[in-house]
Short mmCIF file of N, CA, C and O in Angstrom, two decimals:
data_model
loop_
_atom_site.label_atom_id
_atom_site.label_comp_id
_atom_site.label_asym_id
_atom_site.label_seq_id
_atom_site.Cartn_x
_atom_site.Cartn_y
_atom_site.Cartn_z
N MET A 166 21.88 -67.71 101.48
CA MET A 166 22.77 -66.32 103.01
C MET A 166 23.33 -66.65 103.81
O MET A 166 23.95 -66.30 104.19
N ALA A 167 22.78 -67.71 104.97
CA ALA A 167 22.90 -68.11 105.94
C ALA A 167 23.74 -68.64 105.98
O ALA A 167 25.07 -68.67 106.82
N ARG A 168 23.96 -69.89 104.68
CA ARG A 168 25.52 -70.44 104.42
C ARG A 168 26.44 -69.69 104.21
O ARG A 168 27.82 -70.21 105.09
N ARG A 169 26.40 -68.73 103.61
CA ARG A 169 27.60 -67.56 103.43
C ARG A 169 27.89 -67.57 104.72
O ARG A 169 29.59 -66.95 104.82
N GLY A 170 27.04 -67.16 105.30
CA GLY A 170 27.34 -66.22 106.93
C GLY A 170 28.37 -67.56 107.97
O GLY A 170 29.67 -67.39 108.55
N ILE A 171 27.86 -68.20 108.03
CA ILE A 171 28.54 -69.53 108.45
C ILE A 171 30.04 -69.94 107.85
O ILE A 171 31.19 -69.86 108.11
N ILE A 172 30.35 -69.52 106.31
CA ILE A 172 31.08 -70.00 105.80
C ILE A 172 32.51 -68.55 106.07
O ILE A 172 33.53 -68.91 106.90
N ASP A 173 31.82 -67.53 106.32
CA ASP A 173 32.19 -66.33 106.68
C ASP A 173 32.80 -66.74 108.22
O ASP A 173 34.23 -66.15 108.85
N LEU A 174 32.52 -66.41 109.06
CA LEU A 174 32.27 -67.39 110.35
C LEU A 174 34.17 -68.22 110.39
O LEU A 174 34.57 -68.08 111.19
N TYR A 175 33.39 -69.36 109.79
CA TYR A 175 34.63 -70.24 110.23
C TYR A 175 35.68 -69.71 109.30
O TYR A 175 36.97 -69.99 110.26
N GLU A 176 35.71 -69.42 108.20
CA GLU A 176 37.32 -68.15 107.51
C GLU A 176 37.38 -67.57 109.11
O GLU A 176 39.24 -67.47 108.41
N GLY A 177 36.73 -66.94 109.42
CA GLY A 177 37.58 -66.14 110.92
C GLY A 177 37.72 -66.62 111.61
O GLY A 177 38.75 -65.81 111.90
N ILE A 178 37.21 -67.50 111.94
CA ILE A 178 38.28 -68.52 113.03
C ILE A 178 39.54 -68.74 112.51
O ILE A 178 40.73 -68.61 113.52
N LYS A 179 39.79 -69.42 110.88
CA LYS A 179 40.89 -69.76 110.74
C LYS A 179 42.09 -68.84 110.53
O LYS A 179 43.14 -68.90 111.38
N ALA A 180 41.16 -67.51 110.11
CA ALA A 180 42.08 -66.22 110.43
C ALA A 180 42.78 -66.06 111.69
O ALA A 180 43.89 -65.70 111.86
N ARG A 181 41.64 -65.97 113.02
CA ARG A 181 42.50 -65.71 113.87
C ARG A 181 43.30 -66.64 114.48
O ARG A 181 44.17 -66.35 115.37
N ILE A 182 43.16 -67.82 113.81
CA ILE A 182 44.31 -69.27 114.67
C ILE A 182 45.64 -68.56 114.29
O ILE A 182 45.76 -68.49 114.67
N ALA A 183 44.97 -68.45 112.57
CA ALA A 183 46.80 -68.15 111.95
C ALA A 183 47.04 -66.76 112.75
O ALA A 183 48.84 -67.11 112.93
N GLY A 184 46.29 -65.99 112.78
CA GLY A 184 47.22 -64.78 113.15
C GLY A 184 47.59 -64.59 114.59
O GLY A 184 48.87 -64.75 114.98
N ALA A 185 46.91 -65.45 116.08
CA ALA A 185 46.97 -65.55 116.86
C ALA A 185 48.07 -66.68 117.71
O ALA A 185 48.98 -66.89 118.44
N PHE A 186 47.65 -68.07 117.06
CA PHE A 186 48.19 -69.16 117.33
C PHE A 186 48.55 -69.84 115.66
O PHE A 186 48.22 -71.32 115.69
N GLY A 187 49.52 -69.02 114.96
CA GLY A 187 49.74 -69.90 114.47
C GLY A 187 50.80 -71.47 113.89
O GLY A 187 50.54 -71.81 112.89
N SER A 188 51.11 -71.52 115.06
CA SER A 188 51.52 -73.15 115.18
C SER A 188 50.11 -74.21 115.09
O SER A 188 50.18 -75.14 114.49
N ALA A 189 48.94 -73.32 114.98
CA ALA A 189 48.25 -74.66 115.12
C ALA A 189 47.54 -74.92 113.39
O ALA A 189 46.20 -75.72 113.82
N SER A 190 48.18 -73.91 112.36
CA SER A 190 47.65 -73.69 111.25
C SER A 190 47.65 -74.92 110.56
O SER A 190 46.92 -75.27 110.10
N ALA A 191 48.88 -75.82 110.77
CA ALA A 191 49.04 -77.01 109.87
C ALA A 191 48.25 -77.77 110.33
O ALA A 191 47.14 -78.84 109.86
N ASP A 192 47.61 -77.81 111.56
CA ASP A 192 46.79 -79.07 112.34
C ASP A 192 45.68 -78.55 112.05
O ASP A 192 44.47 -79.23 111.96
N VAL A 193 45.40 -77.28 111.39
CA VAL A 193 43.85 -77.02 111.07
C VAL A 193 43.35 -77.65 109.52
O VAL A 193 42.65 -78.13 109.51
N ALA A 194 44.61 -77.44 108.90
CA ALA A 194 44.55 -77.98 107.52
C ALA A 194 44.01 -79.15 107.58
O ALA A 194 43.87 -80.10 106.68
N ALA A 195 45.49 -80.11 108.34
CA ALA A 195 44.97 -81.53 109.12
C ALA A 195 43.57 -82.25 108.80
O ALA A 195 43.34 -82.51 108.37
N VAL A 196 43.03 -81.51 109.39
CA VAL A 196 41.76 -81.19 109.90
C VAL A 196 40.51 -81.38 109.34
O VAL A 196 39.92 -82.17 108.76
N GLU A 197 40.76 -79.93 108.13
CA GLU A 197 40.43 -79.80 107.11
C GLU A 197 40.00 -81.47 106.57
O GLU A 197 39.33 -81.52 105.05
N ALA A 198 41.54 -81.45 105.92
CA ALA A 198 41.63 -82.79 105.17
C ALA A 198 40.92 -84.02 105.15
O ALA A 198 40.54 -84.79 104.52
N ASP A 199 41.15 -84.29 106.78
CA ASP A 199 40.62 -85.22 106.98
C ASP A 199 39.40 -85.25 108.12
O ASP A 199 39.95 -85.59 109.45
N PRO A 200 38.48 -84.24 108.29
CA PRO A 200 37.62 -84.36 109.03
C PRO A 200 37.63 -85.49 110.26
O PRO A 200 37.19 -85.15 111.35
N GLU A 201 37.33 -86.47 109.66
CA GLU A 201 36.56 -87.64 110.38
C GLU A 201 37.97 -88.49 110.96
O GLU A 201 37.57 -90.04 111.99
N GLU A 202 38.62 -88.38 111.05
CA GLU A 202 40.46 -88.94 111.48
C GLU A 202 40.30 -88.18 113.16
O GLU A 202 40.44 -86.87 113.70
N PRO A 203 39.86 -88.91 114.53
CA PRO A 203 39.68 -88.53 115.45
C PRO A 203 41.65 -87.94 115.60
O PRO A 203 41.41 -87.57 116.61
N LEU A 204 42.17 -88.69 115.69
CA LEU A 204 43.81 -88.11 116.18
C LEU A 204 43.68 -86.90 115.29
O LEU A 204 44.73 -86.09 116.10
N ARG A 205 43.49 -86.53 114.07
CA ARG A 205 43.95 -85.30 113.71
C ARG A 205 43.24 -84.32 114.57
O ARG A 205 44.03 -82.92 114.89
N ARG A 206 42.16 -84.51 115.17
CA ARG A 206 41.22 -83.38 116.26
C ARG A 206 41.95 -83.32 117.48
O ARG A 206 42.06 -82.50 118.01
N GLN A 207 41.72 -84.52 117.92
CA GLN A 207 42.75 -84.34 119.16
C GLN A 207 44.17 -83.67 119.25
O GLN A 207 44.31 -82.59 119.94
N LEU A 208 44.73 -83.65 117.94
CA LEU A 208 46.10 -83.19 117.69
C LEU A 208 46.39 -81.05 117.74
O LEU A 208 46.47 -80.75 118.57
N LEU A 209 45.22 -81.35 117.09
CA LEU A 209 44.97 -80.07 116.88
C LEU A 209 43.71 -79.34 118.53
O LEU A 209 44.52 -77.92 118.71
N ALA A 210 43.15 -80.37 118.97
CA ALA A 210 43.33 -79.48 120.63
C ALA A 210 43.91 -79.54 121.08
O ALA A 210 43.99 -78.47 122.09
N LYS A 211 44.92 -80.10 121.11
CA LYS A 211 45.98 -80.38 121.63
C LYS A 211 47.06 -78.77 121.93
O LYS A 211 47.35 -78.18 123.12
N THR A 212 47.29 -78.95 120.75
CA THR A 212 47.79 -77.53 120.34
C THR A 212 47.23 -76.44 120.70
O THR A 212 47.92 -75.17 121.04
N LEU A 213 46.18 -75.87 120.51
CA LEU A 213 45.78 -74.81 120.52
C LEU A 213 45.39 -74.58 121.95
O LEU A 213 45.83 -73.57 122.90
N THR A 214 44.95 -75.91 123.14
CA THR A 214 45.41 -75.49 124.50
C THR A 214 46.75 -75.05 124.94
O THR A 214 46.61 -74.18 125.62
N LYS A 215 47.46 -75.81 123.86
CA LYS A 215 49.00 -75.34 124.60
C LYS A 215 49.30 -74.04 124.59
O LYS A 215 49.60 -73.24 125.08
N ALA A 216 48.74 -73.46 123.37
CA ALA A 216 49.02 -72.32 122.83
C ALA A 216 48.14 -71.53 123.90
O ALA A 216 48.26 -70.05 123.48
N GLY A 217 47.16 -71.78 124.23
CA GLY A 217 46.21 -71.06 125.25
C GLY A 217 44.83 -70.09 124.24
O GLY A 217 44.61 -69.41 124.41
N ALA A 218 44.34 -70.88 123.34
CA ALA A 218 43.52 -70.17 122.88
C ALA A 218 41.97 -70.70 123.72
O ALA A 218 41.16 -69.78 123.79
N GLY A 219 42.48 -71.47 124.62
CA GLY A 219 40.81 -70.78 125.41
C GLY A 219 41.11 -69.98 126.04
O GLY A 219 39.89 -69.56 126.65
N GLU A 220 41.60 -69.36 126.28
CA GLU A 220 41.61 -67.70 126.65
C GLU A 220 41.28 -66.51 125.93
O GLU A 220 41.49 -65.54 126.20
N ASP A 221 41.42 -67.26 124.59
CA ASP A 221 40.60 -65.99 124.01
C ASP A 221 39.32 -65.33 123.60
O ASP A 221 38.70 -66.32 123.42
N ALA A 222 39.18 -64.58 124.64
CA ALA A 222 37.69 -64.30 124.53
C ALA A 222 37.13 -63.93 122.74
O ALA A 222 36.19 -64.83 122.99
N GLU A 223 38.00 -63.83 121.70
CA GLU A 223 37.08 -63.64 120.61
C GLU A 223 37.31 -64.06 119.84
O GLU A 223 36.40 -64.71 119.39
N LEU A 224 38.47 -65.09 120.18
CA LEU A 224 38.30 -67.05 119.09
C LEU A 224 37.21 -67.61 120.37
O LEU A 224 36.15 -67.94 118.69
N LEU A 225 36.81 -67.19 121.31
CA LEU A 225 35.48 -68.29 121.69
C LEU A 225 34.32 -67.65 121.44
O LEU A 225 33.03 -68.83 121.02
N ALA A 226 33.89 -66.49 121.27
CA ALA A 226 32.79 -65.76 121.04
C ALA A 226 32.53 -66.28 119.43
O ALA A 226 31.44 -66.40 119.24
N ALA A 227 33.55 -66.61 118.61
CA ALA A 227 33.06 -66.97 117.00
C ALA A 227 32.54 -68.01 117.24
O ALA A 227 31.96 -68.32 116.32
N ALA A 228 33.57 -69.04 118.30
CA ALA A 228 33.01 -70.15 117.70
C ALA A 228 32.00 -70.48 118.47
O ALA A 228 30.98 -71.42 118.03
N GLN A 229 31.23 -70.13 119.14
CA GLN A 229 30.09 -70.12 120.02
C GLN A 229 28.94 -69.69 119.00
O GLN A 229 28.03 -70.27 119.21
N ASP A 230 29.07 -68.21 118.22
CA ASP A 230 28.44 -68.15 117.12
C ASP A 230 28.53 -69.03 116.27
O ASP A 230 27.72 -69.05 115.55
N LEU A 231 29.65 -69.44 115.74
CA LEU A 231 29.39 -70.57 114.72
C LEU A 231 28.63 -71.38 114.77
O LEU A 231 27.94 -71.99 113.97
N LEU A 232 28.48 -72.51 116.23
CA LEU A 232 27.79 -73.20 116.37
C LEU A 232 26.53 -73.01 116.84
O LEU A 232 25.90 -73.84 116.22
N ARG A 233 25.88 -72.14 117.12
CA ARG A 233 24.76 -71.28 116.99
C ARG A 233 24.21 -70.91 115.76
O ARG A 233 23.14 -71.78 115.30
N GLN A 234 24.76 -70.39 114.54
CA GLN A 234 24.34 -70.33 113.15
C GLN A 234 24.15 -71.94 112.47
O GLN A 234 23.38 -72.18 111.85
N VAL A 235 25.10 -72.58 113.12
CA VAL A 235 25.17 -74.18 112.37
C VAL A 235 23.80 -74.44 113.17
O VAL A 235 22.98 -75.42 112.63
N ALA A 236 23.46 -74.68 114.54
CA ALA A 236 22.53 -75.64 115.36
C ALA A 236 20.60 -74.89 114.48
O ALA A 236 19.72 -75.79 114.65
N GLU A 237 21.04 -73.46 114.51
CA GLU A 237 19.86 -72.84 113.76
C GLU A 237 19.30 -73.23 112.13
O GLU A 237 18.24 -73.48 111.63
N LEU A 238 20.69 -73.72 111.42
CA LEU A 238 20.19 -73.81 110.05
C LEU A 238 20.54 -74.92 109.60
O LEU A 238 19.64 -75.89 108.68
N ALA A 239 20.95 -75.64 110.20
CA ALA A 239 20.79 -77.32 110.52
C ALA A 239 21.38 -78.01 111.63
O ALA A 239 22.26 -79.08 111.60
N PRO A 240 19.68 -78.42 112.48
CA PRO A 240 20.21 -78.59 114.08
C PRO A 240 20.77 -80.55 114.16
O PRO A 240 21.39 -80.58 114.54
N GLU A 241 20.43 -81.09 113.11
CA GLU A 241 20.80 -82.44 112.87
C GLU A 241 22.29 -81.82 112.87
O GLU A 241 22.45 -83.49 113.36
N ALA A 242 22.58 -81.93 112.29
CA ALA A 242 24.21 -81.59 112.25
C ALA A 242 25.34 -81.38 113.87
O ALA A 242 25.64 -81.93 113.67
N ALA A 243 24.43 -80.35 114.32
CA ALA A 243 24.83 -80.05 116.05
C ALA A 243 24.56 -81.01 116.63
O ALA A 243 25.32 -80.89 117.48
N THR A 244 23.42 -82.08 116.44
CA THR A 244 23.21 -82.98 117.69
C THR A 244 23.46 -84.20 117.04
O THR A 244 22.69 -85.18 117.54
N ALA A 245 24.39 -84.58 115.83
CA ALA A 245 24.39 -86.25 115.35
C ALA A 245 25.32 -86.77 116.81
O ALA A 245 26.33 -87.29 116.88
N VAL A 246 23.48 -87.00 117.83
CA VAL A 246 24.47 -87.98 119.00
C VAL A 246 24.82 -89.56 119.12
O VAL A 246 25.38 -90.50 118.84
N GLY A 247 23.26 -89.99 117.98
CA GLY A 247 23.26 -91.34 118.35
C GLY A 247 21.79 -91.50 119.34
O GLY A 247 20.81 -91.31 118.61
N ILE A 248 21.80 -91.73 120.44
CA ILE A 248 21.11 -91.96 121.85
C ILE A 248 21.04 -90.39 122.13
O ILE A 248 22.06 -90.07 122.66
N GLU A 249 20.03 -89.61 122.54
CA GLU A 249 19.48 -88.68 123.53
C GLU A 249 18.47 -88.73 124.52
O GLU A 249 17.43 -88.58 123.85
N LEU A 250 19.08 -88.53 125.62
CA LEU A 250 17.88 -88.83 126.51
C LEU A 250 18.08 -87.10 127.14
O LEU A 250 18.54 -86.27 127.75
N ARG A 251 16.01 -86.69 127.56
CA ARG A 251 16.12 -85.02 127.45
C ARG A 251 15.24 -85.08 128.74
O ARG A 251 14.15 -85.98 128.26
N ARG A 252 14.80 -84.60 129.71
CA ARG A 252 13.92 -84.23 130.71
C ARG A 252 13.19 -85.22 130.58
O ARG A 252 12.07 -85.87 130.62
N ILE A 253 14.00 -86.08 131.51
CA ILE A 253 13.51 -87.48 132.27
C ILE A 253 13.21 -88.14 133.49
O ILE A 253 14.52 -87.29 134.32
N GLU A 254 12.37 -88.45 133.72
CA GLU A 254 12.17 -88.51 135.50
C GLU A 254 11.38 -89.78 135.36
O GLU A 254 10.73 -90.29 134.92
N VAL A 255 12.20 -90.49 136.66
CA VAL A 255 11.88 -92.25 136.39
C VAL A 255 11.86 -93.05 137.87
O VAL A 255 12.82 -91.98 138.49
N GLY A 256 10.70 -93.42 138.17
CA GLY A 256 11.00 -93.82 140.01
C GLY A 256 11.92 -94.46 140.53
O GLY A 256 12.83 -95.11 140.98
N GLY A 257 12.44 -95.49 139.27
CA GLY A 257 13.94 -96.84 139.60
C GLY A 257 14.55 -96.58 138.64
O GLY A 257 15.62 -94.80 138.96
N ASP A 258 15.52 -97.30 138.30
CA ASP A 258 16.67 -97.09 137.19
C ASP A 258 16.31 -96.87 136.10
O ASP A 258 15.50 -97.32 135.22
N ILE A 259 17.41 -96.42 135.61
CA ILE A 259 17.61 -96.39 134.00
C ILE A 259 18.31 -96.60 133.46
O ILE A 259 20.20 -96.94 133.97
N GLU A 260 18.73 -97.72 132.67
CA GLU A 260 19.85 -98.34 131.92
C GLU A 260 19.97 -98.41 130.48
O GLU A 260 18.75 -98.24 129.75
N VAL A 261 20.71 -97.64 129.68
CA VAL A 261 20.67 -97.99 128.52
C VAL A 261 21.66 -98.80 128.28
O VAL A 261 23.21 -98.47 128.63
N THR A 262 21.46 -99.30 127.18
CA THR A 262 22.95 -100.67 127.32
C THR A 262 23.08 -101.57 125.20
O THR A 262 21.86 -101.25 124.91
N ASP A 263 24.25 -101.73 124.98
CA ASP A 263 24.30 -102.55 123.71
C ASP A 263 24.09 -101.25 122.94
O ASP A 263 23.43 -101.66 121.69
N ILE A 264 24.46 -100.35 122.62
CA ILE A 264 24.47 -99.12 121.44
C ILE A 264 25.75 -99.24 120.25
O ILE A 264 26.24 -99.19 121.05
N ALA A 265 25.24 -99.66 119.39
CA ALA A 265 26.02 -99.55 118.48
C ALA A 265 25.71 -98.61 117.17
O ALA A 265 25.12 -98.23 117.09
N LEU A 266 26.41 -97.87 117.00
CA LEU A 266 26.56 -96.46 115.74
C LEU A 266 27.05 -96.40 114.94
O LEU A 266 28.52 -96.71 114.93
N GLN A 267 27.27 -95.83 114.01
CA GLN A 267 28.36 -96.00 112.87
C GLN A 267 28.56 -94.71 112.37
O GLN A 267 27.90 -93.17 112.59
N GLY A 268 29.89 -93.88 112.50
CA GLY A 268 30.27 -92.95 112.64
C GLY A 268 30.70 -91.91 113.54
O GLY A 268 31.67 -92.98 113.72
N THR A 269 29.83 -90.75 114.06
CA THR A 269 30.04 -90.18 114.92
C THR A 269 28.81 -89.94 116.17
O THR A 269 27.95 -90.00 115.67
N GLY A 270 29.09 -90.05 117.41
CA GLY A 270 27.94 -90.17 118.16
C GLY A 270 28.87 -91.04 119.36
O GLY A 270 29.90 -90.97 119.57
N GLY A 271 27.06 -91.03 120.57
CA GLY A 271 27.41 -91.66 121.61
C GLY A 271 26.08 -91.56 122.27
O GLY A 271 25.27 -91.52 121.71
N VAL A 272 25.88 -91.46 123.51
CA VAL A 272 25.28 -91.24 124.23
C VAL A 272 25.11 -89.99 125.09
O VAL A 272 26.28 -89.22 125.88
N SER A 273 23.96 -89.02 124.70
CA SER A 273 24.20 -87.53 125.14
C SER A 273 22.86 -87.14 126.31
O SER A 273 22.21 -88.35 125.97
N ALA A 274 23.11 -87.16 127.79
CA ALA A 274 21.90 -87.24 128.46
C ALA A 274 21.70 -85.66 129.87
O ALA A 274 22.62 -85.68 130.15
N THR A 275 20.61 -85.25 129.55
CA THR A 275 20.69 -83.85 130.11
C THR A 275 19.31 -83.74 130.82
O THR A 275 18.20 -84.25 130.38
N ASP A 276 19.44 -83.15 131.87
CA ASP A 276 17.87 -83.05 132.75
C ASP A 276 17.77 -84.59 133.42
O ASP A 276 16.04 -84.74 132.85
N ILE A 277 18.09 -85.57 133.92
CA ILE A 277 17.52 -86.52 134.41
C ILE A 277 17.41 -86.86 135.36
O ILE A 277 18.03 -86.60 136.51
N LEU A 278 16.45 -87.04 136.04
CA LEU A 278 15.96 -87.43 137.09
C LEU A 278 15.81 -89.28 137.85
O LEU A 278 14.83 -89.17 137.54
N ALA A 279 16.74 -90.12 138.51
CA ALA A 279 16.19 -91.03 138.37
C ALA A 279 16.35 -91.69 139.75
O ALA A 279 16.97 -90.71 140.91
N GLY A 280 15.26 -92.25 140.24
CA GLY A 280 15.06 -92.77 141.76
C GLY A 280 15.75 -93.17 142.38
O GLY A 280 16.26 -93.81 143.12
N GLY A 281 16.84 -94.22 140.92
CA GLY A 281 16.94 -95.49 141.39
C GLY A 281 19.22 -94.80 140.62
O GLY A 281 19.42 -94.01 140.87
N SER A 282 19.48 -95.63 140.11
CA SER A 282 20.74 -95.56 139.16
C SER A 282 20.58 -95.30 137.63
O SER A 282 19.18 -96.03 137.21
N MET A 283 21.61 -94.80 137.53
CA MET A 283 21.57 -94.92 135.85
C MET A 283 22.86 -95.53 135.28
O MET A 283 24.05 -94.68 135.81
N ARG A 284 22.74 -96.09 134.55
CA ARG A 284 23.83 -96.82 134.16
C ARG A 284 23.78 -96.87 132.49
O ARG A 284 22.73 -97.97 131.65
N ILE A 285 25.04 -96.60 131.55
CA ILE A 285 24.91 -96.31 130.01
C ILE A 285 26.45 -97.36 129.88
O ILE A 285 27.42 -96.99 130.42
N SER A 286 26.34 -98.23 129.04
CA SER A 286 27.54 -99.52 129.30
C SER A 286 27.27 -100.01 127.87
O SER A 286 26.13 -100.07 126.86
N ASN A 287 28.37 -100.64 126.95
CA ASN A 287 28.69 -100.76 126.01
C ASN A 287 27.91 -100.47 125.17
O ASN A 287 27.14 -100.70 123.52
N VAL A 288 28.63 -99.08 124.75
CA VAL A 288 28.58 -97.57 123.63
C VAL A 288 29.83 -98.45 122.80
O VAL A 288 30.67 -97.86 122.90
N THR A 289 29.38 -98.27 121.08
CA THR A 289 30.14 -98.92 120.32
C THR A 289 30.05 -97.86 118.83
O THR A 289 28.71 -97.61 118.82
N VAL A 290 31.19 -96.86 118.94
CA VAL A 290 31.14 -96.39 117.59
C VAL A 290 31.89 -96.41 116.68
O VAL A 290 33.45 -97.00 116.80
N ARG A 291 31.60 -97.22 115.38
CA ARG A 291 32.57 -97.54 114.52
C ARG A 291 32.82 -96.61 113.51
O ARG A 291 31.33 -95.66 113.02
N PRO A 292 33.97 -96.11 112.81
CA PRO A 292 33.95 -95.50 111.43
C PRO A 292 32.94 -95.84 110.48
O PRO A 292 32.83 -96.87 110.28
N GLU A 293 32.83 -94.81 109.72
CA GLU A 293 31.97 -95.01 108.58
C GLU A 293 33.12 -95.44 107.68
O GLU A 293 34.13 -95.11 107.62
N PRO A 294 32.30 -96.35 106.54
CA PRO A 294 33.53 -96.56 105.18
C PRO A 294 33.81 -95.17 104.75
O PRO A 294 33.28 -93.59 104.81
N PRO A 295 34.66 -95.00 103.93
CA PRO A 295 35.23 -93.85 103.57
C PRO A 295 34.38 -93.58 102.32
O PRO A 295 33.73 -94.09 102.02
N HIS A 296 34.46 -92.26 102.37
CA HIS A 296 33.55 -91.15 101.46
C HIS A 296 34.28 -90.88 100.06
O HIS A 296 35.60 -90.73 100.49
N PRO A 297 33.39 -90.90 99.17
CA PRO A 297 34.21 -90.88 97.73
C PRO A 297 34.58 -89.17 97.72
O PRO A 297 34.18 -88.32 98.47
N THR A 298 35.88 -89.06 97.46
CA THR A 298 36.18 -87.70 97.48
C THR A 298 35.09 -86.77 96.61
O THR A 298 34.94 -86.99 95.42
N GLN A 299 35.58 -85.65 97.12
CA GLN A 299 34.53 -84.89 96.45
C GLN A 299 35.41 -83.47 95.88
O GLN A 299 36.48 -83.44 97.17
N ALA A 300 35.01 -83.18 94.96
CA ALA A 300 35.65 -82.13 94.45
C ALA A 300 35.49 -80.26 95.57
O ALA A 300 34.67 -80.47 96.07
N ARG A 301 36.42 -80.28 95.73
CA ARG A 301 36.41 -78.74 96.72
C ARG A 301 36.43 -77.57 95.76
O ARG A 301 36.20 -77.71 94.29
N ARG A 302 35.83 -76.70 96.41
CA ARG A 302 35.36 -75.71 95.81
C ARG A 302 36.67 -75.03 95.28
O ARG A 302 37.56 -74.89 95.70
#
């Protein structure tokens, strides 16, 4: 049932984009066809920004609701980061270096208190190998 709700929310967001920002519909379809391609995602973001989608309160509320439900149903999908630092208090320096990830991700840091400096360097994210084609519903 929760999965159906997420699908319905996602379809509602797509319908809102098609209705209010029709120029972005082709970019949405391109991202759906190849969601791991960063250039397609960047183009969609640029198109939506130019069209003023960030000012659409209804669209933003639906997107936030979708993210909340995904986080509740599959928290690992919402936080696929790589390295996550939370609530850390250190009297000296913090250094995170030489991180190699495959797929998506990076470093996420929240609520950090360091008596010295914080340095994050040499983070590399390699694309995942191509996935076998999956049949569409």
